[in-house]
Coordinates of C-alpha atoms in Angstrom, one line a residue:
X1 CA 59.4 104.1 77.3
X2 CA 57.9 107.1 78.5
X3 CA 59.0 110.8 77.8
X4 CA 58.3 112.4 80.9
X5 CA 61.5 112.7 82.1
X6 CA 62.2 113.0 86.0
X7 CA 64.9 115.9 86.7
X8 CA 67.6 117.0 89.9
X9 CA 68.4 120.3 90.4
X10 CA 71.3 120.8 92.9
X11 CA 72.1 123.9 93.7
X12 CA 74.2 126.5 96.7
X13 CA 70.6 127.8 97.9
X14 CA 67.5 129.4 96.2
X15 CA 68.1 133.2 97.7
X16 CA 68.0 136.4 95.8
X17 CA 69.4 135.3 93.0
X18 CA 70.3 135.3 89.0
X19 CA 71.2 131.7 89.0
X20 CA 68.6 130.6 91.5
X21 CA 65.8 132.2 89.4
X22 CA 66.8 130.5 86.3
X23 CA 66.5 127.2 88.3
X24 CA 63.3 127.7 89.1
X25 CA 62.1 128.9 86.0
X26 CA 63.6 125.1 84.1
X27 CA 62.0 123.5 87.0
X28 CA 58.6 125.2 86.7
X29 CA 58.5 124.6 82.9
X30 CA 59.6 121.2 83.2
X31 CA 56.9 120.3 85.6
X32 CA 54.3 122.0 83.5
X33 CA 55.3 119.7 80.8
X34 CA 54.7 116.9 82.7
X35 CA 57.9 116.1 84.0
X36 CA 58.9 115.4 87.5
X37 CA 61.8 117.8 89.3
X38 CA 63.2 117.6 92.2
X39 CA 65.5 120.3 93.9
X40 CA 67.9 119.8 96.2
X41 CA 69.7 122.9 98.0
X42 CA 72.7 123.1 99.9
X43 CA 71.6 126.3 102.4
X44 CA 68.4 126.0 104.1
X45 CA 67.3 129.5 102.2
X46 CA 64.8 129.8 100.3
X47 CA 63.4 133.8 99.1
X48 CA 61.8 132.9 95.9
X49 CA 58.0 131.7 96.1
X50 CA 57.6 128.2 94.8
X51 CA 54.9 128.4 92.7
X52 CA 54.8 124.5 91.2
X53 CA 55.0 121.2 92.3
X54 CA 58.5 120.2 93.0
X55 CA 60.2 117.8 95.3
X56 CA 62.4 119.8 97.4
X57 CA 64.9 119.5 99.9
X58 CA 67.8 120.7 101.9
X59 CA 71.3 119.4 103.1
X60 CA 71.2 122.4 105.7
X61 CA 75.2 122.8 104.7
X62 CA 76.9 124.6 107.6
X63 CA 80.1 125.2 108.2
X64 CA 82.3 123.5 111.1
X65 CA 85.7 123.6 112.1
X66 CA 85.9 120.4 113.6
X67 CA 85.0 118.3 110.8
X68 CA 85.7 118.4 106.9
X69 CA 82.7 120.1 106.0
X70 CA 82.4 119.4 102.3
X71 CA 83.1 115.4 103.2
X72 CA 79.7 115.6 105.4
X73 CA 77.6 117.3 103.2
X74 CA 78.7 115.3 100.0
X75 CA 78.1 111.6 101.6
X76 CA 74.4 113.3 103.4
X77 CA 73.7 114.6 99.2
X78 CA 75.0 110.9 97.9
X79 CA 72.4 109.5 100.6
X80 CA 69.8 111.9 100.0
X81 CA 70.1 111.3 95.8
X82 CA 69.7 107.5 96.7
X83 CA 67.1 107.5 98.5
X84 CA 65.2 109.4 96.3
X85 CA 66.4 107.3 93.3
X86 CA 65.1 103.9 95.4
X87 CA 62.0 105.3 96.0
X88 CA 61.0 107.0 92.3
X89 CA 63.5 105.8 90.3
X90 CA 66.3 106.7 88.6
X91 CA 67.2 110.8 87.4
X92 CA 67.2 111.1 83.6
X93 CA 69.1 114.2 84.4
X94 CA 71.1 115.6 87.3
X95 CA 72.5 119.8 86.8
X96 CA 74.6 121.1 89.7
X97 CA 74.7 125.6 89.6
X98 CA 76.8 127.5 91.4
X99 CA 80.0 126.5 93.2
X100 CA 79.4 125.0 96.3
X101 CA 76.6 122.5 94.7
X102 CA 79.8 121.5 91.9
X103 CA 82.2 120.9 94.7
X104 CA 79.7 118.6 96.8
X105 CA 78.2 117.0 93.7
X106 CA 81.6 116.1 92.4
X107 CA 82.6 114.7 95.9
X108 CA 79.5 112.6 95.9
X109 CA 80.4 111.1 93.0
X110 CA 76.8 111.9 91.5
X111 CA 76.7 109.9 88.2
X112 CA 75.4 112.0 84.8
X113 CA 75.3 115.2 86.4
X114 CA 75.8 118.2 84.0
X115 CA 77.8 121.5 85.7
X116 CA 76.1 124.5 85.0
X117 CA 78.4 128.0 84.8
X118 CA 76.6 130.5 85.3
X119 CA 79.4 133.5 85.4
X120 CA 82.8 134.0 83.9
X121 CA 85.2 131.8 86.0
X122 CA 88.5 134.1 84.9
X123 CA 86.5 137.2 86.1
X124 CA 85.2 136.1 89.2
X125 CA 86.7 133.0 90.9
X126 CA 89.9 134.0 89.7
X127 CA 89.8 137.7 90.0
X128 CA 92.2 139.2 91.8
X129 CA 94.4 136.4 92.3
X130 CA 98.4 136.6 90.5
X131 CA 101.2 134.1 91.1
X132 CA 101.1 131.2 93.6
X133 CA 97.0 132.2 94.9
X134 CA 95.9 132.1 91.0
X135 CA 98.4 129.0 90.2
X136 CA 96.5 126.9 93.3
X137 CA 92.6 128.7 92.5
X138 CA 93.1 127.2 88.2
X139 CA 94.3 124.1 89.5
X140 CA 91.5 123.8 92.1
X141 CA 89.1 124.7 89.2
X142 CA 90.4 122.5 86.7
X143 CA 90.4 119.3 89.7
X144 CA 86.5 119.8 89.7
X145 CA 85.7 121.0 86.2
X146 CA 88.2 118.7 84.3
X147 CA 86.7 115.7 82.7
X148 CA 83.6 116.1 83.0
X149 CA 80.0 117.6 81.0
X150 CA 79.5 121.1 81.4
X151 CA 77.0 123.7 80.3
X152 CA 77.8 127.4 80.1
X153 CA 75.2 129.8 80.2
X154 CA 76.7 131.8 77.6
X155 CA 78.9 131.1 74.7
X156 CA 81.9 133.9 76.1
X157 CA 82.1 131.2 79.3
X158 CA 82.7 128.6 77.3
X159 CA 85.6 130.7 75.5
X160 CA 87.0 131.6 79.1
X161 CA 86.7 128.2 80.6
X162 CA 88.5 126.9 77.5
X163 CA 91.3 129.4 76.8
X164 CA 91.6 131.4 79.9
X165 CA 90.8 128.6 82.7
X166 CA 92.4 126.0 80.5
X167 CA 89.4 123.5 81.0
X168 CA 89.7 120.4 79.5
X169 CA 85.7 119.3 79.4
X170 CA 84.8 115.8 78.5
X171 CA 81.9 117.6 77.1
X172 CA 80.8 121.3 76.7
X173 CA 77.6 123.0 75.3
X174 CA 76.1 126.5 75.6
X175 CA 72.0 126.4 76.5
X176 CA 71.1 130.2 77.4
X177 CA 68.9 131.0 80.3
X178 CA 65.1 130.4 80.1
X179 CA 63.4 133.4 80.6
X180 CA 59.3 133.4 80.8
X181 CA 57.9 135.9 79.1
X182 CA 54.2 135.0 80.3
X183 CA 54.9 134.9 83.8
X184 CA 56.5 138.2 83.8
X185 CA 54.3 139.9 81.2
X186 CA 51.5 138.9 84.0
X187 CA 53.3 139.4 86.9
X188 CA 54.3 143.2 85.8
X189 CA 50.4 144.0 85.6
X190 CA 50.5 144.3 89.2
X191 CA 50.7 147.3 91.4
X192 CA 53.8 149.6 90.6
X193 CA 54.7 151.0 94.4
X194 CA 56.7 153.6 92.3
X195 CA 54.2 154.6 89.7
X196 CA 54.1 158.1 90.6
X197 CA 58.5 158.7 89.8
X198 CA 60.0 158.9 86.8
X199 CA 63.0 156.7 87.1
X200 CA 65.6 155.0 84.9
X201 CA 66.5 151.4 86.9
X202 CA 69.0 149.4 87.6
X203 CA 68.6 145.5 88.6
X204 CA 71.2 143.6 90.7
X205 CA 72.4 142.9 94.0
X206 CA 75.2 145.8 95.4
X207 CA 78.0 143.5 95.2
X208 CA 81.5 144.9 93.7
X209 CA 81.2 143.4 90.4
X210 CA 78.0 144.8 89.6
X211 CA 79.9 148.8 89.7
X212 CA 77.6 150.9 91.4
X213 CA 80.4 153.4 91.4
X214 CA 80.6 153.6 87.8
X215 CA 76.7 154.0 87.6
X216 CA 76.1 156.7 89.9
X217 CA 78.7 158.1 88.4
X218 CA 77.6 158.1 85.1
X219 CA 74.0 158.8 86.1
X220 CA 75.0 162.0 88.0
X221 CA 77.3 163.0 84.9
X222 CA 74.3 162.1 81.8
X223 CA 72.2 165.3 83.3
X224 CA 69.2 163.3 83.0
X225 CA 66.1 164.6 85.2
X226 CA 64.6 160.9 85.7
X227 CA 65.4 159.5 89.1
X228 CA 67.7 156.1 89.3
X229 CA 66.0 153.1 90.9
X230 CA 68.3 150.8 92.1
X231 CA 66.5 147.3 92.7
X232 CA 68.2 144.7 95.1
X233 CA 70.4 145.0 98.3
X234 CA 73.7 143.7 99.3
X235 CA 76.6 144.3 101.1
X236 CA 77.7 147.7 99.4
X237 CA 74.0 149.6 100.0
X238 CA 75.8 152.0 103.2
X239 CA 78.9 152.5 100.4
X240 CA 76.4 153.2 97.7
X241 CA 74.1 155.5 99.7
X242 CA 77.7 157.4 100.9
X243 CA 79.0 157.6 97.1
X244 CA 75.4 159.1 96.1
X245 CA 75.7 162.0 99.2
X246 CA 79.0 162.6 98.0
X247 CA 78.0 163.2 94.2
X248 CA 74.9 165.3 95.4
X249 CA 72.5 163.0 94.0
X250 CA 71.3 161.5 97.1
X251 CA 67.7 162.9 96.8
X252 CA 67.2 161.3 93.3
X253 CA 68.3 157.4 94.0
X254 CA 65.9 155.6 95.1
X255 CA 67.4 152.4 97.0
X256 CA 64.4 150.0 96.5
X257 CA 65.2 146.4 97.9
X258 CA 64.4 143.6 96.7
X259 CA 61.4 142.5 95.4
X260 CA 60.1 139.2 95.1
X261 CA 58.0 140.5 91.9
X262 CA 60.5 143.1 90.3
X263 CA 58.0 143.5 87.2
X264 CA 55.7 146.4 87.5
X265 CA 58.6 148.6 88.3
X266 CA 60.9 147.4 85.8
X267 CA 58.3 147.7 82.8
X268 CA 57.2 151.6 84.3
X269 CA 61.8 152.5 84.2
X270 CA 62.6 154.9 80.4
X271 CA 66.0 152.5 80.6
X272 CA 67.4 149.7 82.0
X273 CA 71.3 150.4 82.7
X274 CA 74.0 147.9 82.9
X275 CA 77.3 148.5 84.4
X276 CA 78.9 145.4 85.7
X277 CA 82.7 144.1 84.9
X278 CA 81.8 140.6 84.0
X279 CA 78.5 138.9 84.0
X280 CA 77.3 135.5 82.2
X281 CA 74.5 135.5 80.9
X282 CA 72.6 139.0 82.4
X283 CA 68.9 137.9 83.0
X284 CA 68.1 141.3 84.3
X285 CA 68.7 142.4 80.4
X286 CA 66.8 140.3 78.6
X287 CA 63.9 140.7 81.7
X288 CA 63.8 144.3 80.6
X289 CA 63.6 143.3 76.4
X290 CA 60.6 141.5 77.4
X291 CA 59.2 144.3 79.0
X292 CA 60.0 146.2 75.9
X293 CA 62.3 148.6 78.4
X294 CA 65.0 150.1 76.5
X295 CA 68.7 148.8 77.9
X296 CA 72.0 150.1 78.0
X297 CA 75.3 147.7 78.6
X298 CA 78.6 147.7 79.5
X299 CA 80.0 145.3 76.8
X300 CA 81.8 142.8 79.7
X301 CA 82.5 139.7 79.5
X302 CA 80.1 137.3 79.2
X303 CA 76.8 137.7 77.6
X304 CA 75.6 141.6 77.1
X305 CA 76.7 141.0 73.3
X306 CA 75.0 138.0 72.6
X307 CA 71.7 139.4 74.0
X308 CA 71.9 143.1 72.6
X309 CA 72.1 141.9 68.9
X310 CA 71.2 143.8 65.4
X311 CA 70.5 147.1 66.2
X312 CA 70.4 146.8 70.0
X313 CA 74.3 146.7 69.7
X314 CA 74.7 150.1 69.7
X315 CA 73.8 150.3 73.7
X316 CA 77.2 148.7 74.5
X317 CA 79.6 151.0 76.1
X318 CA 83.4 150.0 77.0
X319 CA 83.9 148.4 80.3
X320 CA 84.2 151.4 83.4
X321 CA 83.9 154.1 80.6
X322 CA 81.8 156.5 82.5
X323 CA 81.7 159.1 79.4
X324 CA 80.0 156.8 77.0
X325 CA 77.8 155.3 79.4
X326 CA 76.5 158.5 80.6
X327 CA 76.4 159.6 76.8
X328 CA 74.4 156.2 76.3
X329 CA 71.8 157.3 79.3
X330 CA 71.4 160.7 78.0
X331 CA 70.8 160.2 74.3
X332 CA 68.3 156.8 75.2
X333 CA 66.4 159.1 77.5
X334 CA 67.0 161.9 74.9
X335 CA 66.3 160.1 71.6
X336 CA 63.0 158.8 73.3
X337 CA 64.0 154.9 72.0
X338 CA 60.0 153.9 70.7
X339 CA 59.4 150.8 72.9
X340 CA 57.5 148.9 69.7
X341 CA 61.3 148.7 68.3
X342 CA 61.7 146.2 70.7
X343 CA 60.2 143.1 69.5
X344 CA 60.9 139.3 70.8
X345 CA 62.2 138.5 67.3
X346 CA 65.2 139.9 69.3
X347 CA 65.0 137.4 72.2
X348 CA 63.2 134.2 71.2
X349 CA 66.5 132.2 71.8
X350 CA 65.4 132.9 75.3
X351 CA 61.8 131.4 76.2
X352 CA 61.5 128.8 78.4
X353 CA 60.2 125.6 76.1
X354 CA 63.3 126.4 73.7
X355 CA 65.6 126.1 76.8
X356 CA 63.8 123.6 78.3
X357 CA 64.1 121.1 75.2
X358 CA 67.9 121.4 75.2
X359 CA 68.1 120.2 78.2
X360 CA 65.5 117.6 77.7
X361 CA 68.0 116.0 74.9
X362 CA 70.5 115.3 77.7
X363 CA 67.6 113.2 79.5
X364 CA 68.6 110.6 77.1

């Protein structure tokens, strides 16, 4: 029998994206190992540069008021899946990420496929919700997720999905997110458009969970003389750039976009600042480890406190405090953190080939 192992990836779409990167970071060390991946998206969107050879495709999921839309999509992903399964062979392995890949791999009855939670479900899916809405959201949740193998990206999602979503797995394991250190050690050589500021950074799209209030906040209370980059876009940038005029710190944020190579600017930032309300596993902290950047974290729920271990602990500040995370910004920029003090001892857990062979021994 031979070891090379061939793979599926299902997932919403590979945009700007946490999730999505991590995908494509499995897939590329899986195929560099020999083994063959395919991907299979639900959007047609695709912002990430595919830089290996994997089999891709797209169910070009669109919404339609005349038809059951989830009904299509799942019988056009149970054809697609067969088809490729009659022509190379069976999948060893099949993960579905994100919630719209779940819901159409569960409807297409996909056999051995593994559910991948990326985030923490209480926090975010059921945010928000109280009486009847959250009653109907958990049992929706707990329709799709019950019974079946799951992998959380962080051991505080397993905790939620067990004793706050009430879960009842027919298998659950934690596998952390790969992160490659090569590739971005390599990749953060290049050009720094921002080499001439001096900036503190934050990564992350402007989406409300992510608390750019509480940042700019925090940033304009610290005192610090550093600039704060902010790297990614979303929905709340016109909110954001309003909140910044209003705190009279408009002239030193620097709304940068999104950049398919973040690198060069994250490993030139004195910190890398956290302030979301939930998370689940934060890539953009452990990006910033390997780049030997300093951090600083809110201490949400899920994931901040498994990757800011040993001494690295004492950069978590309470959830929406805005004293101690300013405090926290001021004494790392203060303090002068040595960079050397951040070794990988702290986040070997995380390379690729250890994540990589976890999933592998599902491939059984």
């Amino acid at each position: 029998m031979s070891n090379k192992k061939r793979i599926l990836f299902i997932i919403d779409s590979l945009a700007a994206g946490g999730a999505e990167k991590v995908v494509l970071t499995l897939a590329r060390t899986m195929v560099q190992s020999g083994h063959k991946v395919s991907i299979i998206t639900a959007d047609n969107k695709i912002e990430y540069d595919i830089d290996f050879a994997a089999d891709t495709h797209t169910l070009d999921f669109k919404k339609s008021k005349f038809e059951p839309t989830y009904y299509k999509y799942a019988k056009r992903l149970q054809r697609l899946v067969g088809t490729l399964e009659q022509e190379h062979g069976a999948f060893d392995l099949v993960t579905a990420h994100l919630q719209k890949a779940h819901r159409l791999t569960a409807k297409a009855g996909i056999k051995k496929a593994y559910y991948c939670i990326h985030s923490t479900v209480s926090q975010g899916s059921l945010a928000g919700r109280s009486g009847i809405r959250l009653y109907f959201k958990r049992r929706r949740l707990k329709k799709l997720l019950d019974g079946k193998d799951i992998i959380t990206v962080s051991n505080g999602i397993a905790e939620d999905l067990l004793k706050v979503v009430r879960i009842k797995p027919r298998s659950i394991r934690t596998i952390y997110n790969p992160v490659d250190f090569e590739l971005i050690r390599r990749l953060a050589n290049e050009t720094n458009p921002y080499k001439n500021e001096d900036y503190i950074i934050h990564v992350g799209r402007l989406t409300p969970s992510k608390r750019h209030d509480i940042l700019l906040q925090a940033y304009a209370k610290s005192g610090i003389k550093q600039k704060l980059l902010l790297l990614g876009d979303g929905p709340l940038k016109v909110a954001i750039q309003q909140l910044a005029h209003e705190l009279g710190i408009a002239d030193r944020v620097i709304f940068a976009g999104f950049y398919t190579n973040p690198y060069p600017i994250i490993k030139s930032a004195k910190l890398s600042v956290l302030t979301s309300d939930y998370e689940g596993l934060p890539t953009s902290i452990i990006e910033s480890l390997v780049l030997h950047v300093p951090v600083i974290s809110t201490d949400c729920p899920s994931g901040p406190r498994e990757i800011l271990t040993g001494n690295l602990a004492n950069a978590l500040s309470p959830v929406g405090d805005i004293n101690t995370i300013a405090h926290n910004i001021n004494a790392h920029i203060t303090n002068h953190q040595n960079k050397a003090e951040i070794n990988d001892s702290y986040i070997y857990r995380f390379t690729p080939q250890n994540v990589v062979s976890q999933y592998l021994k599902l491939a059984q």
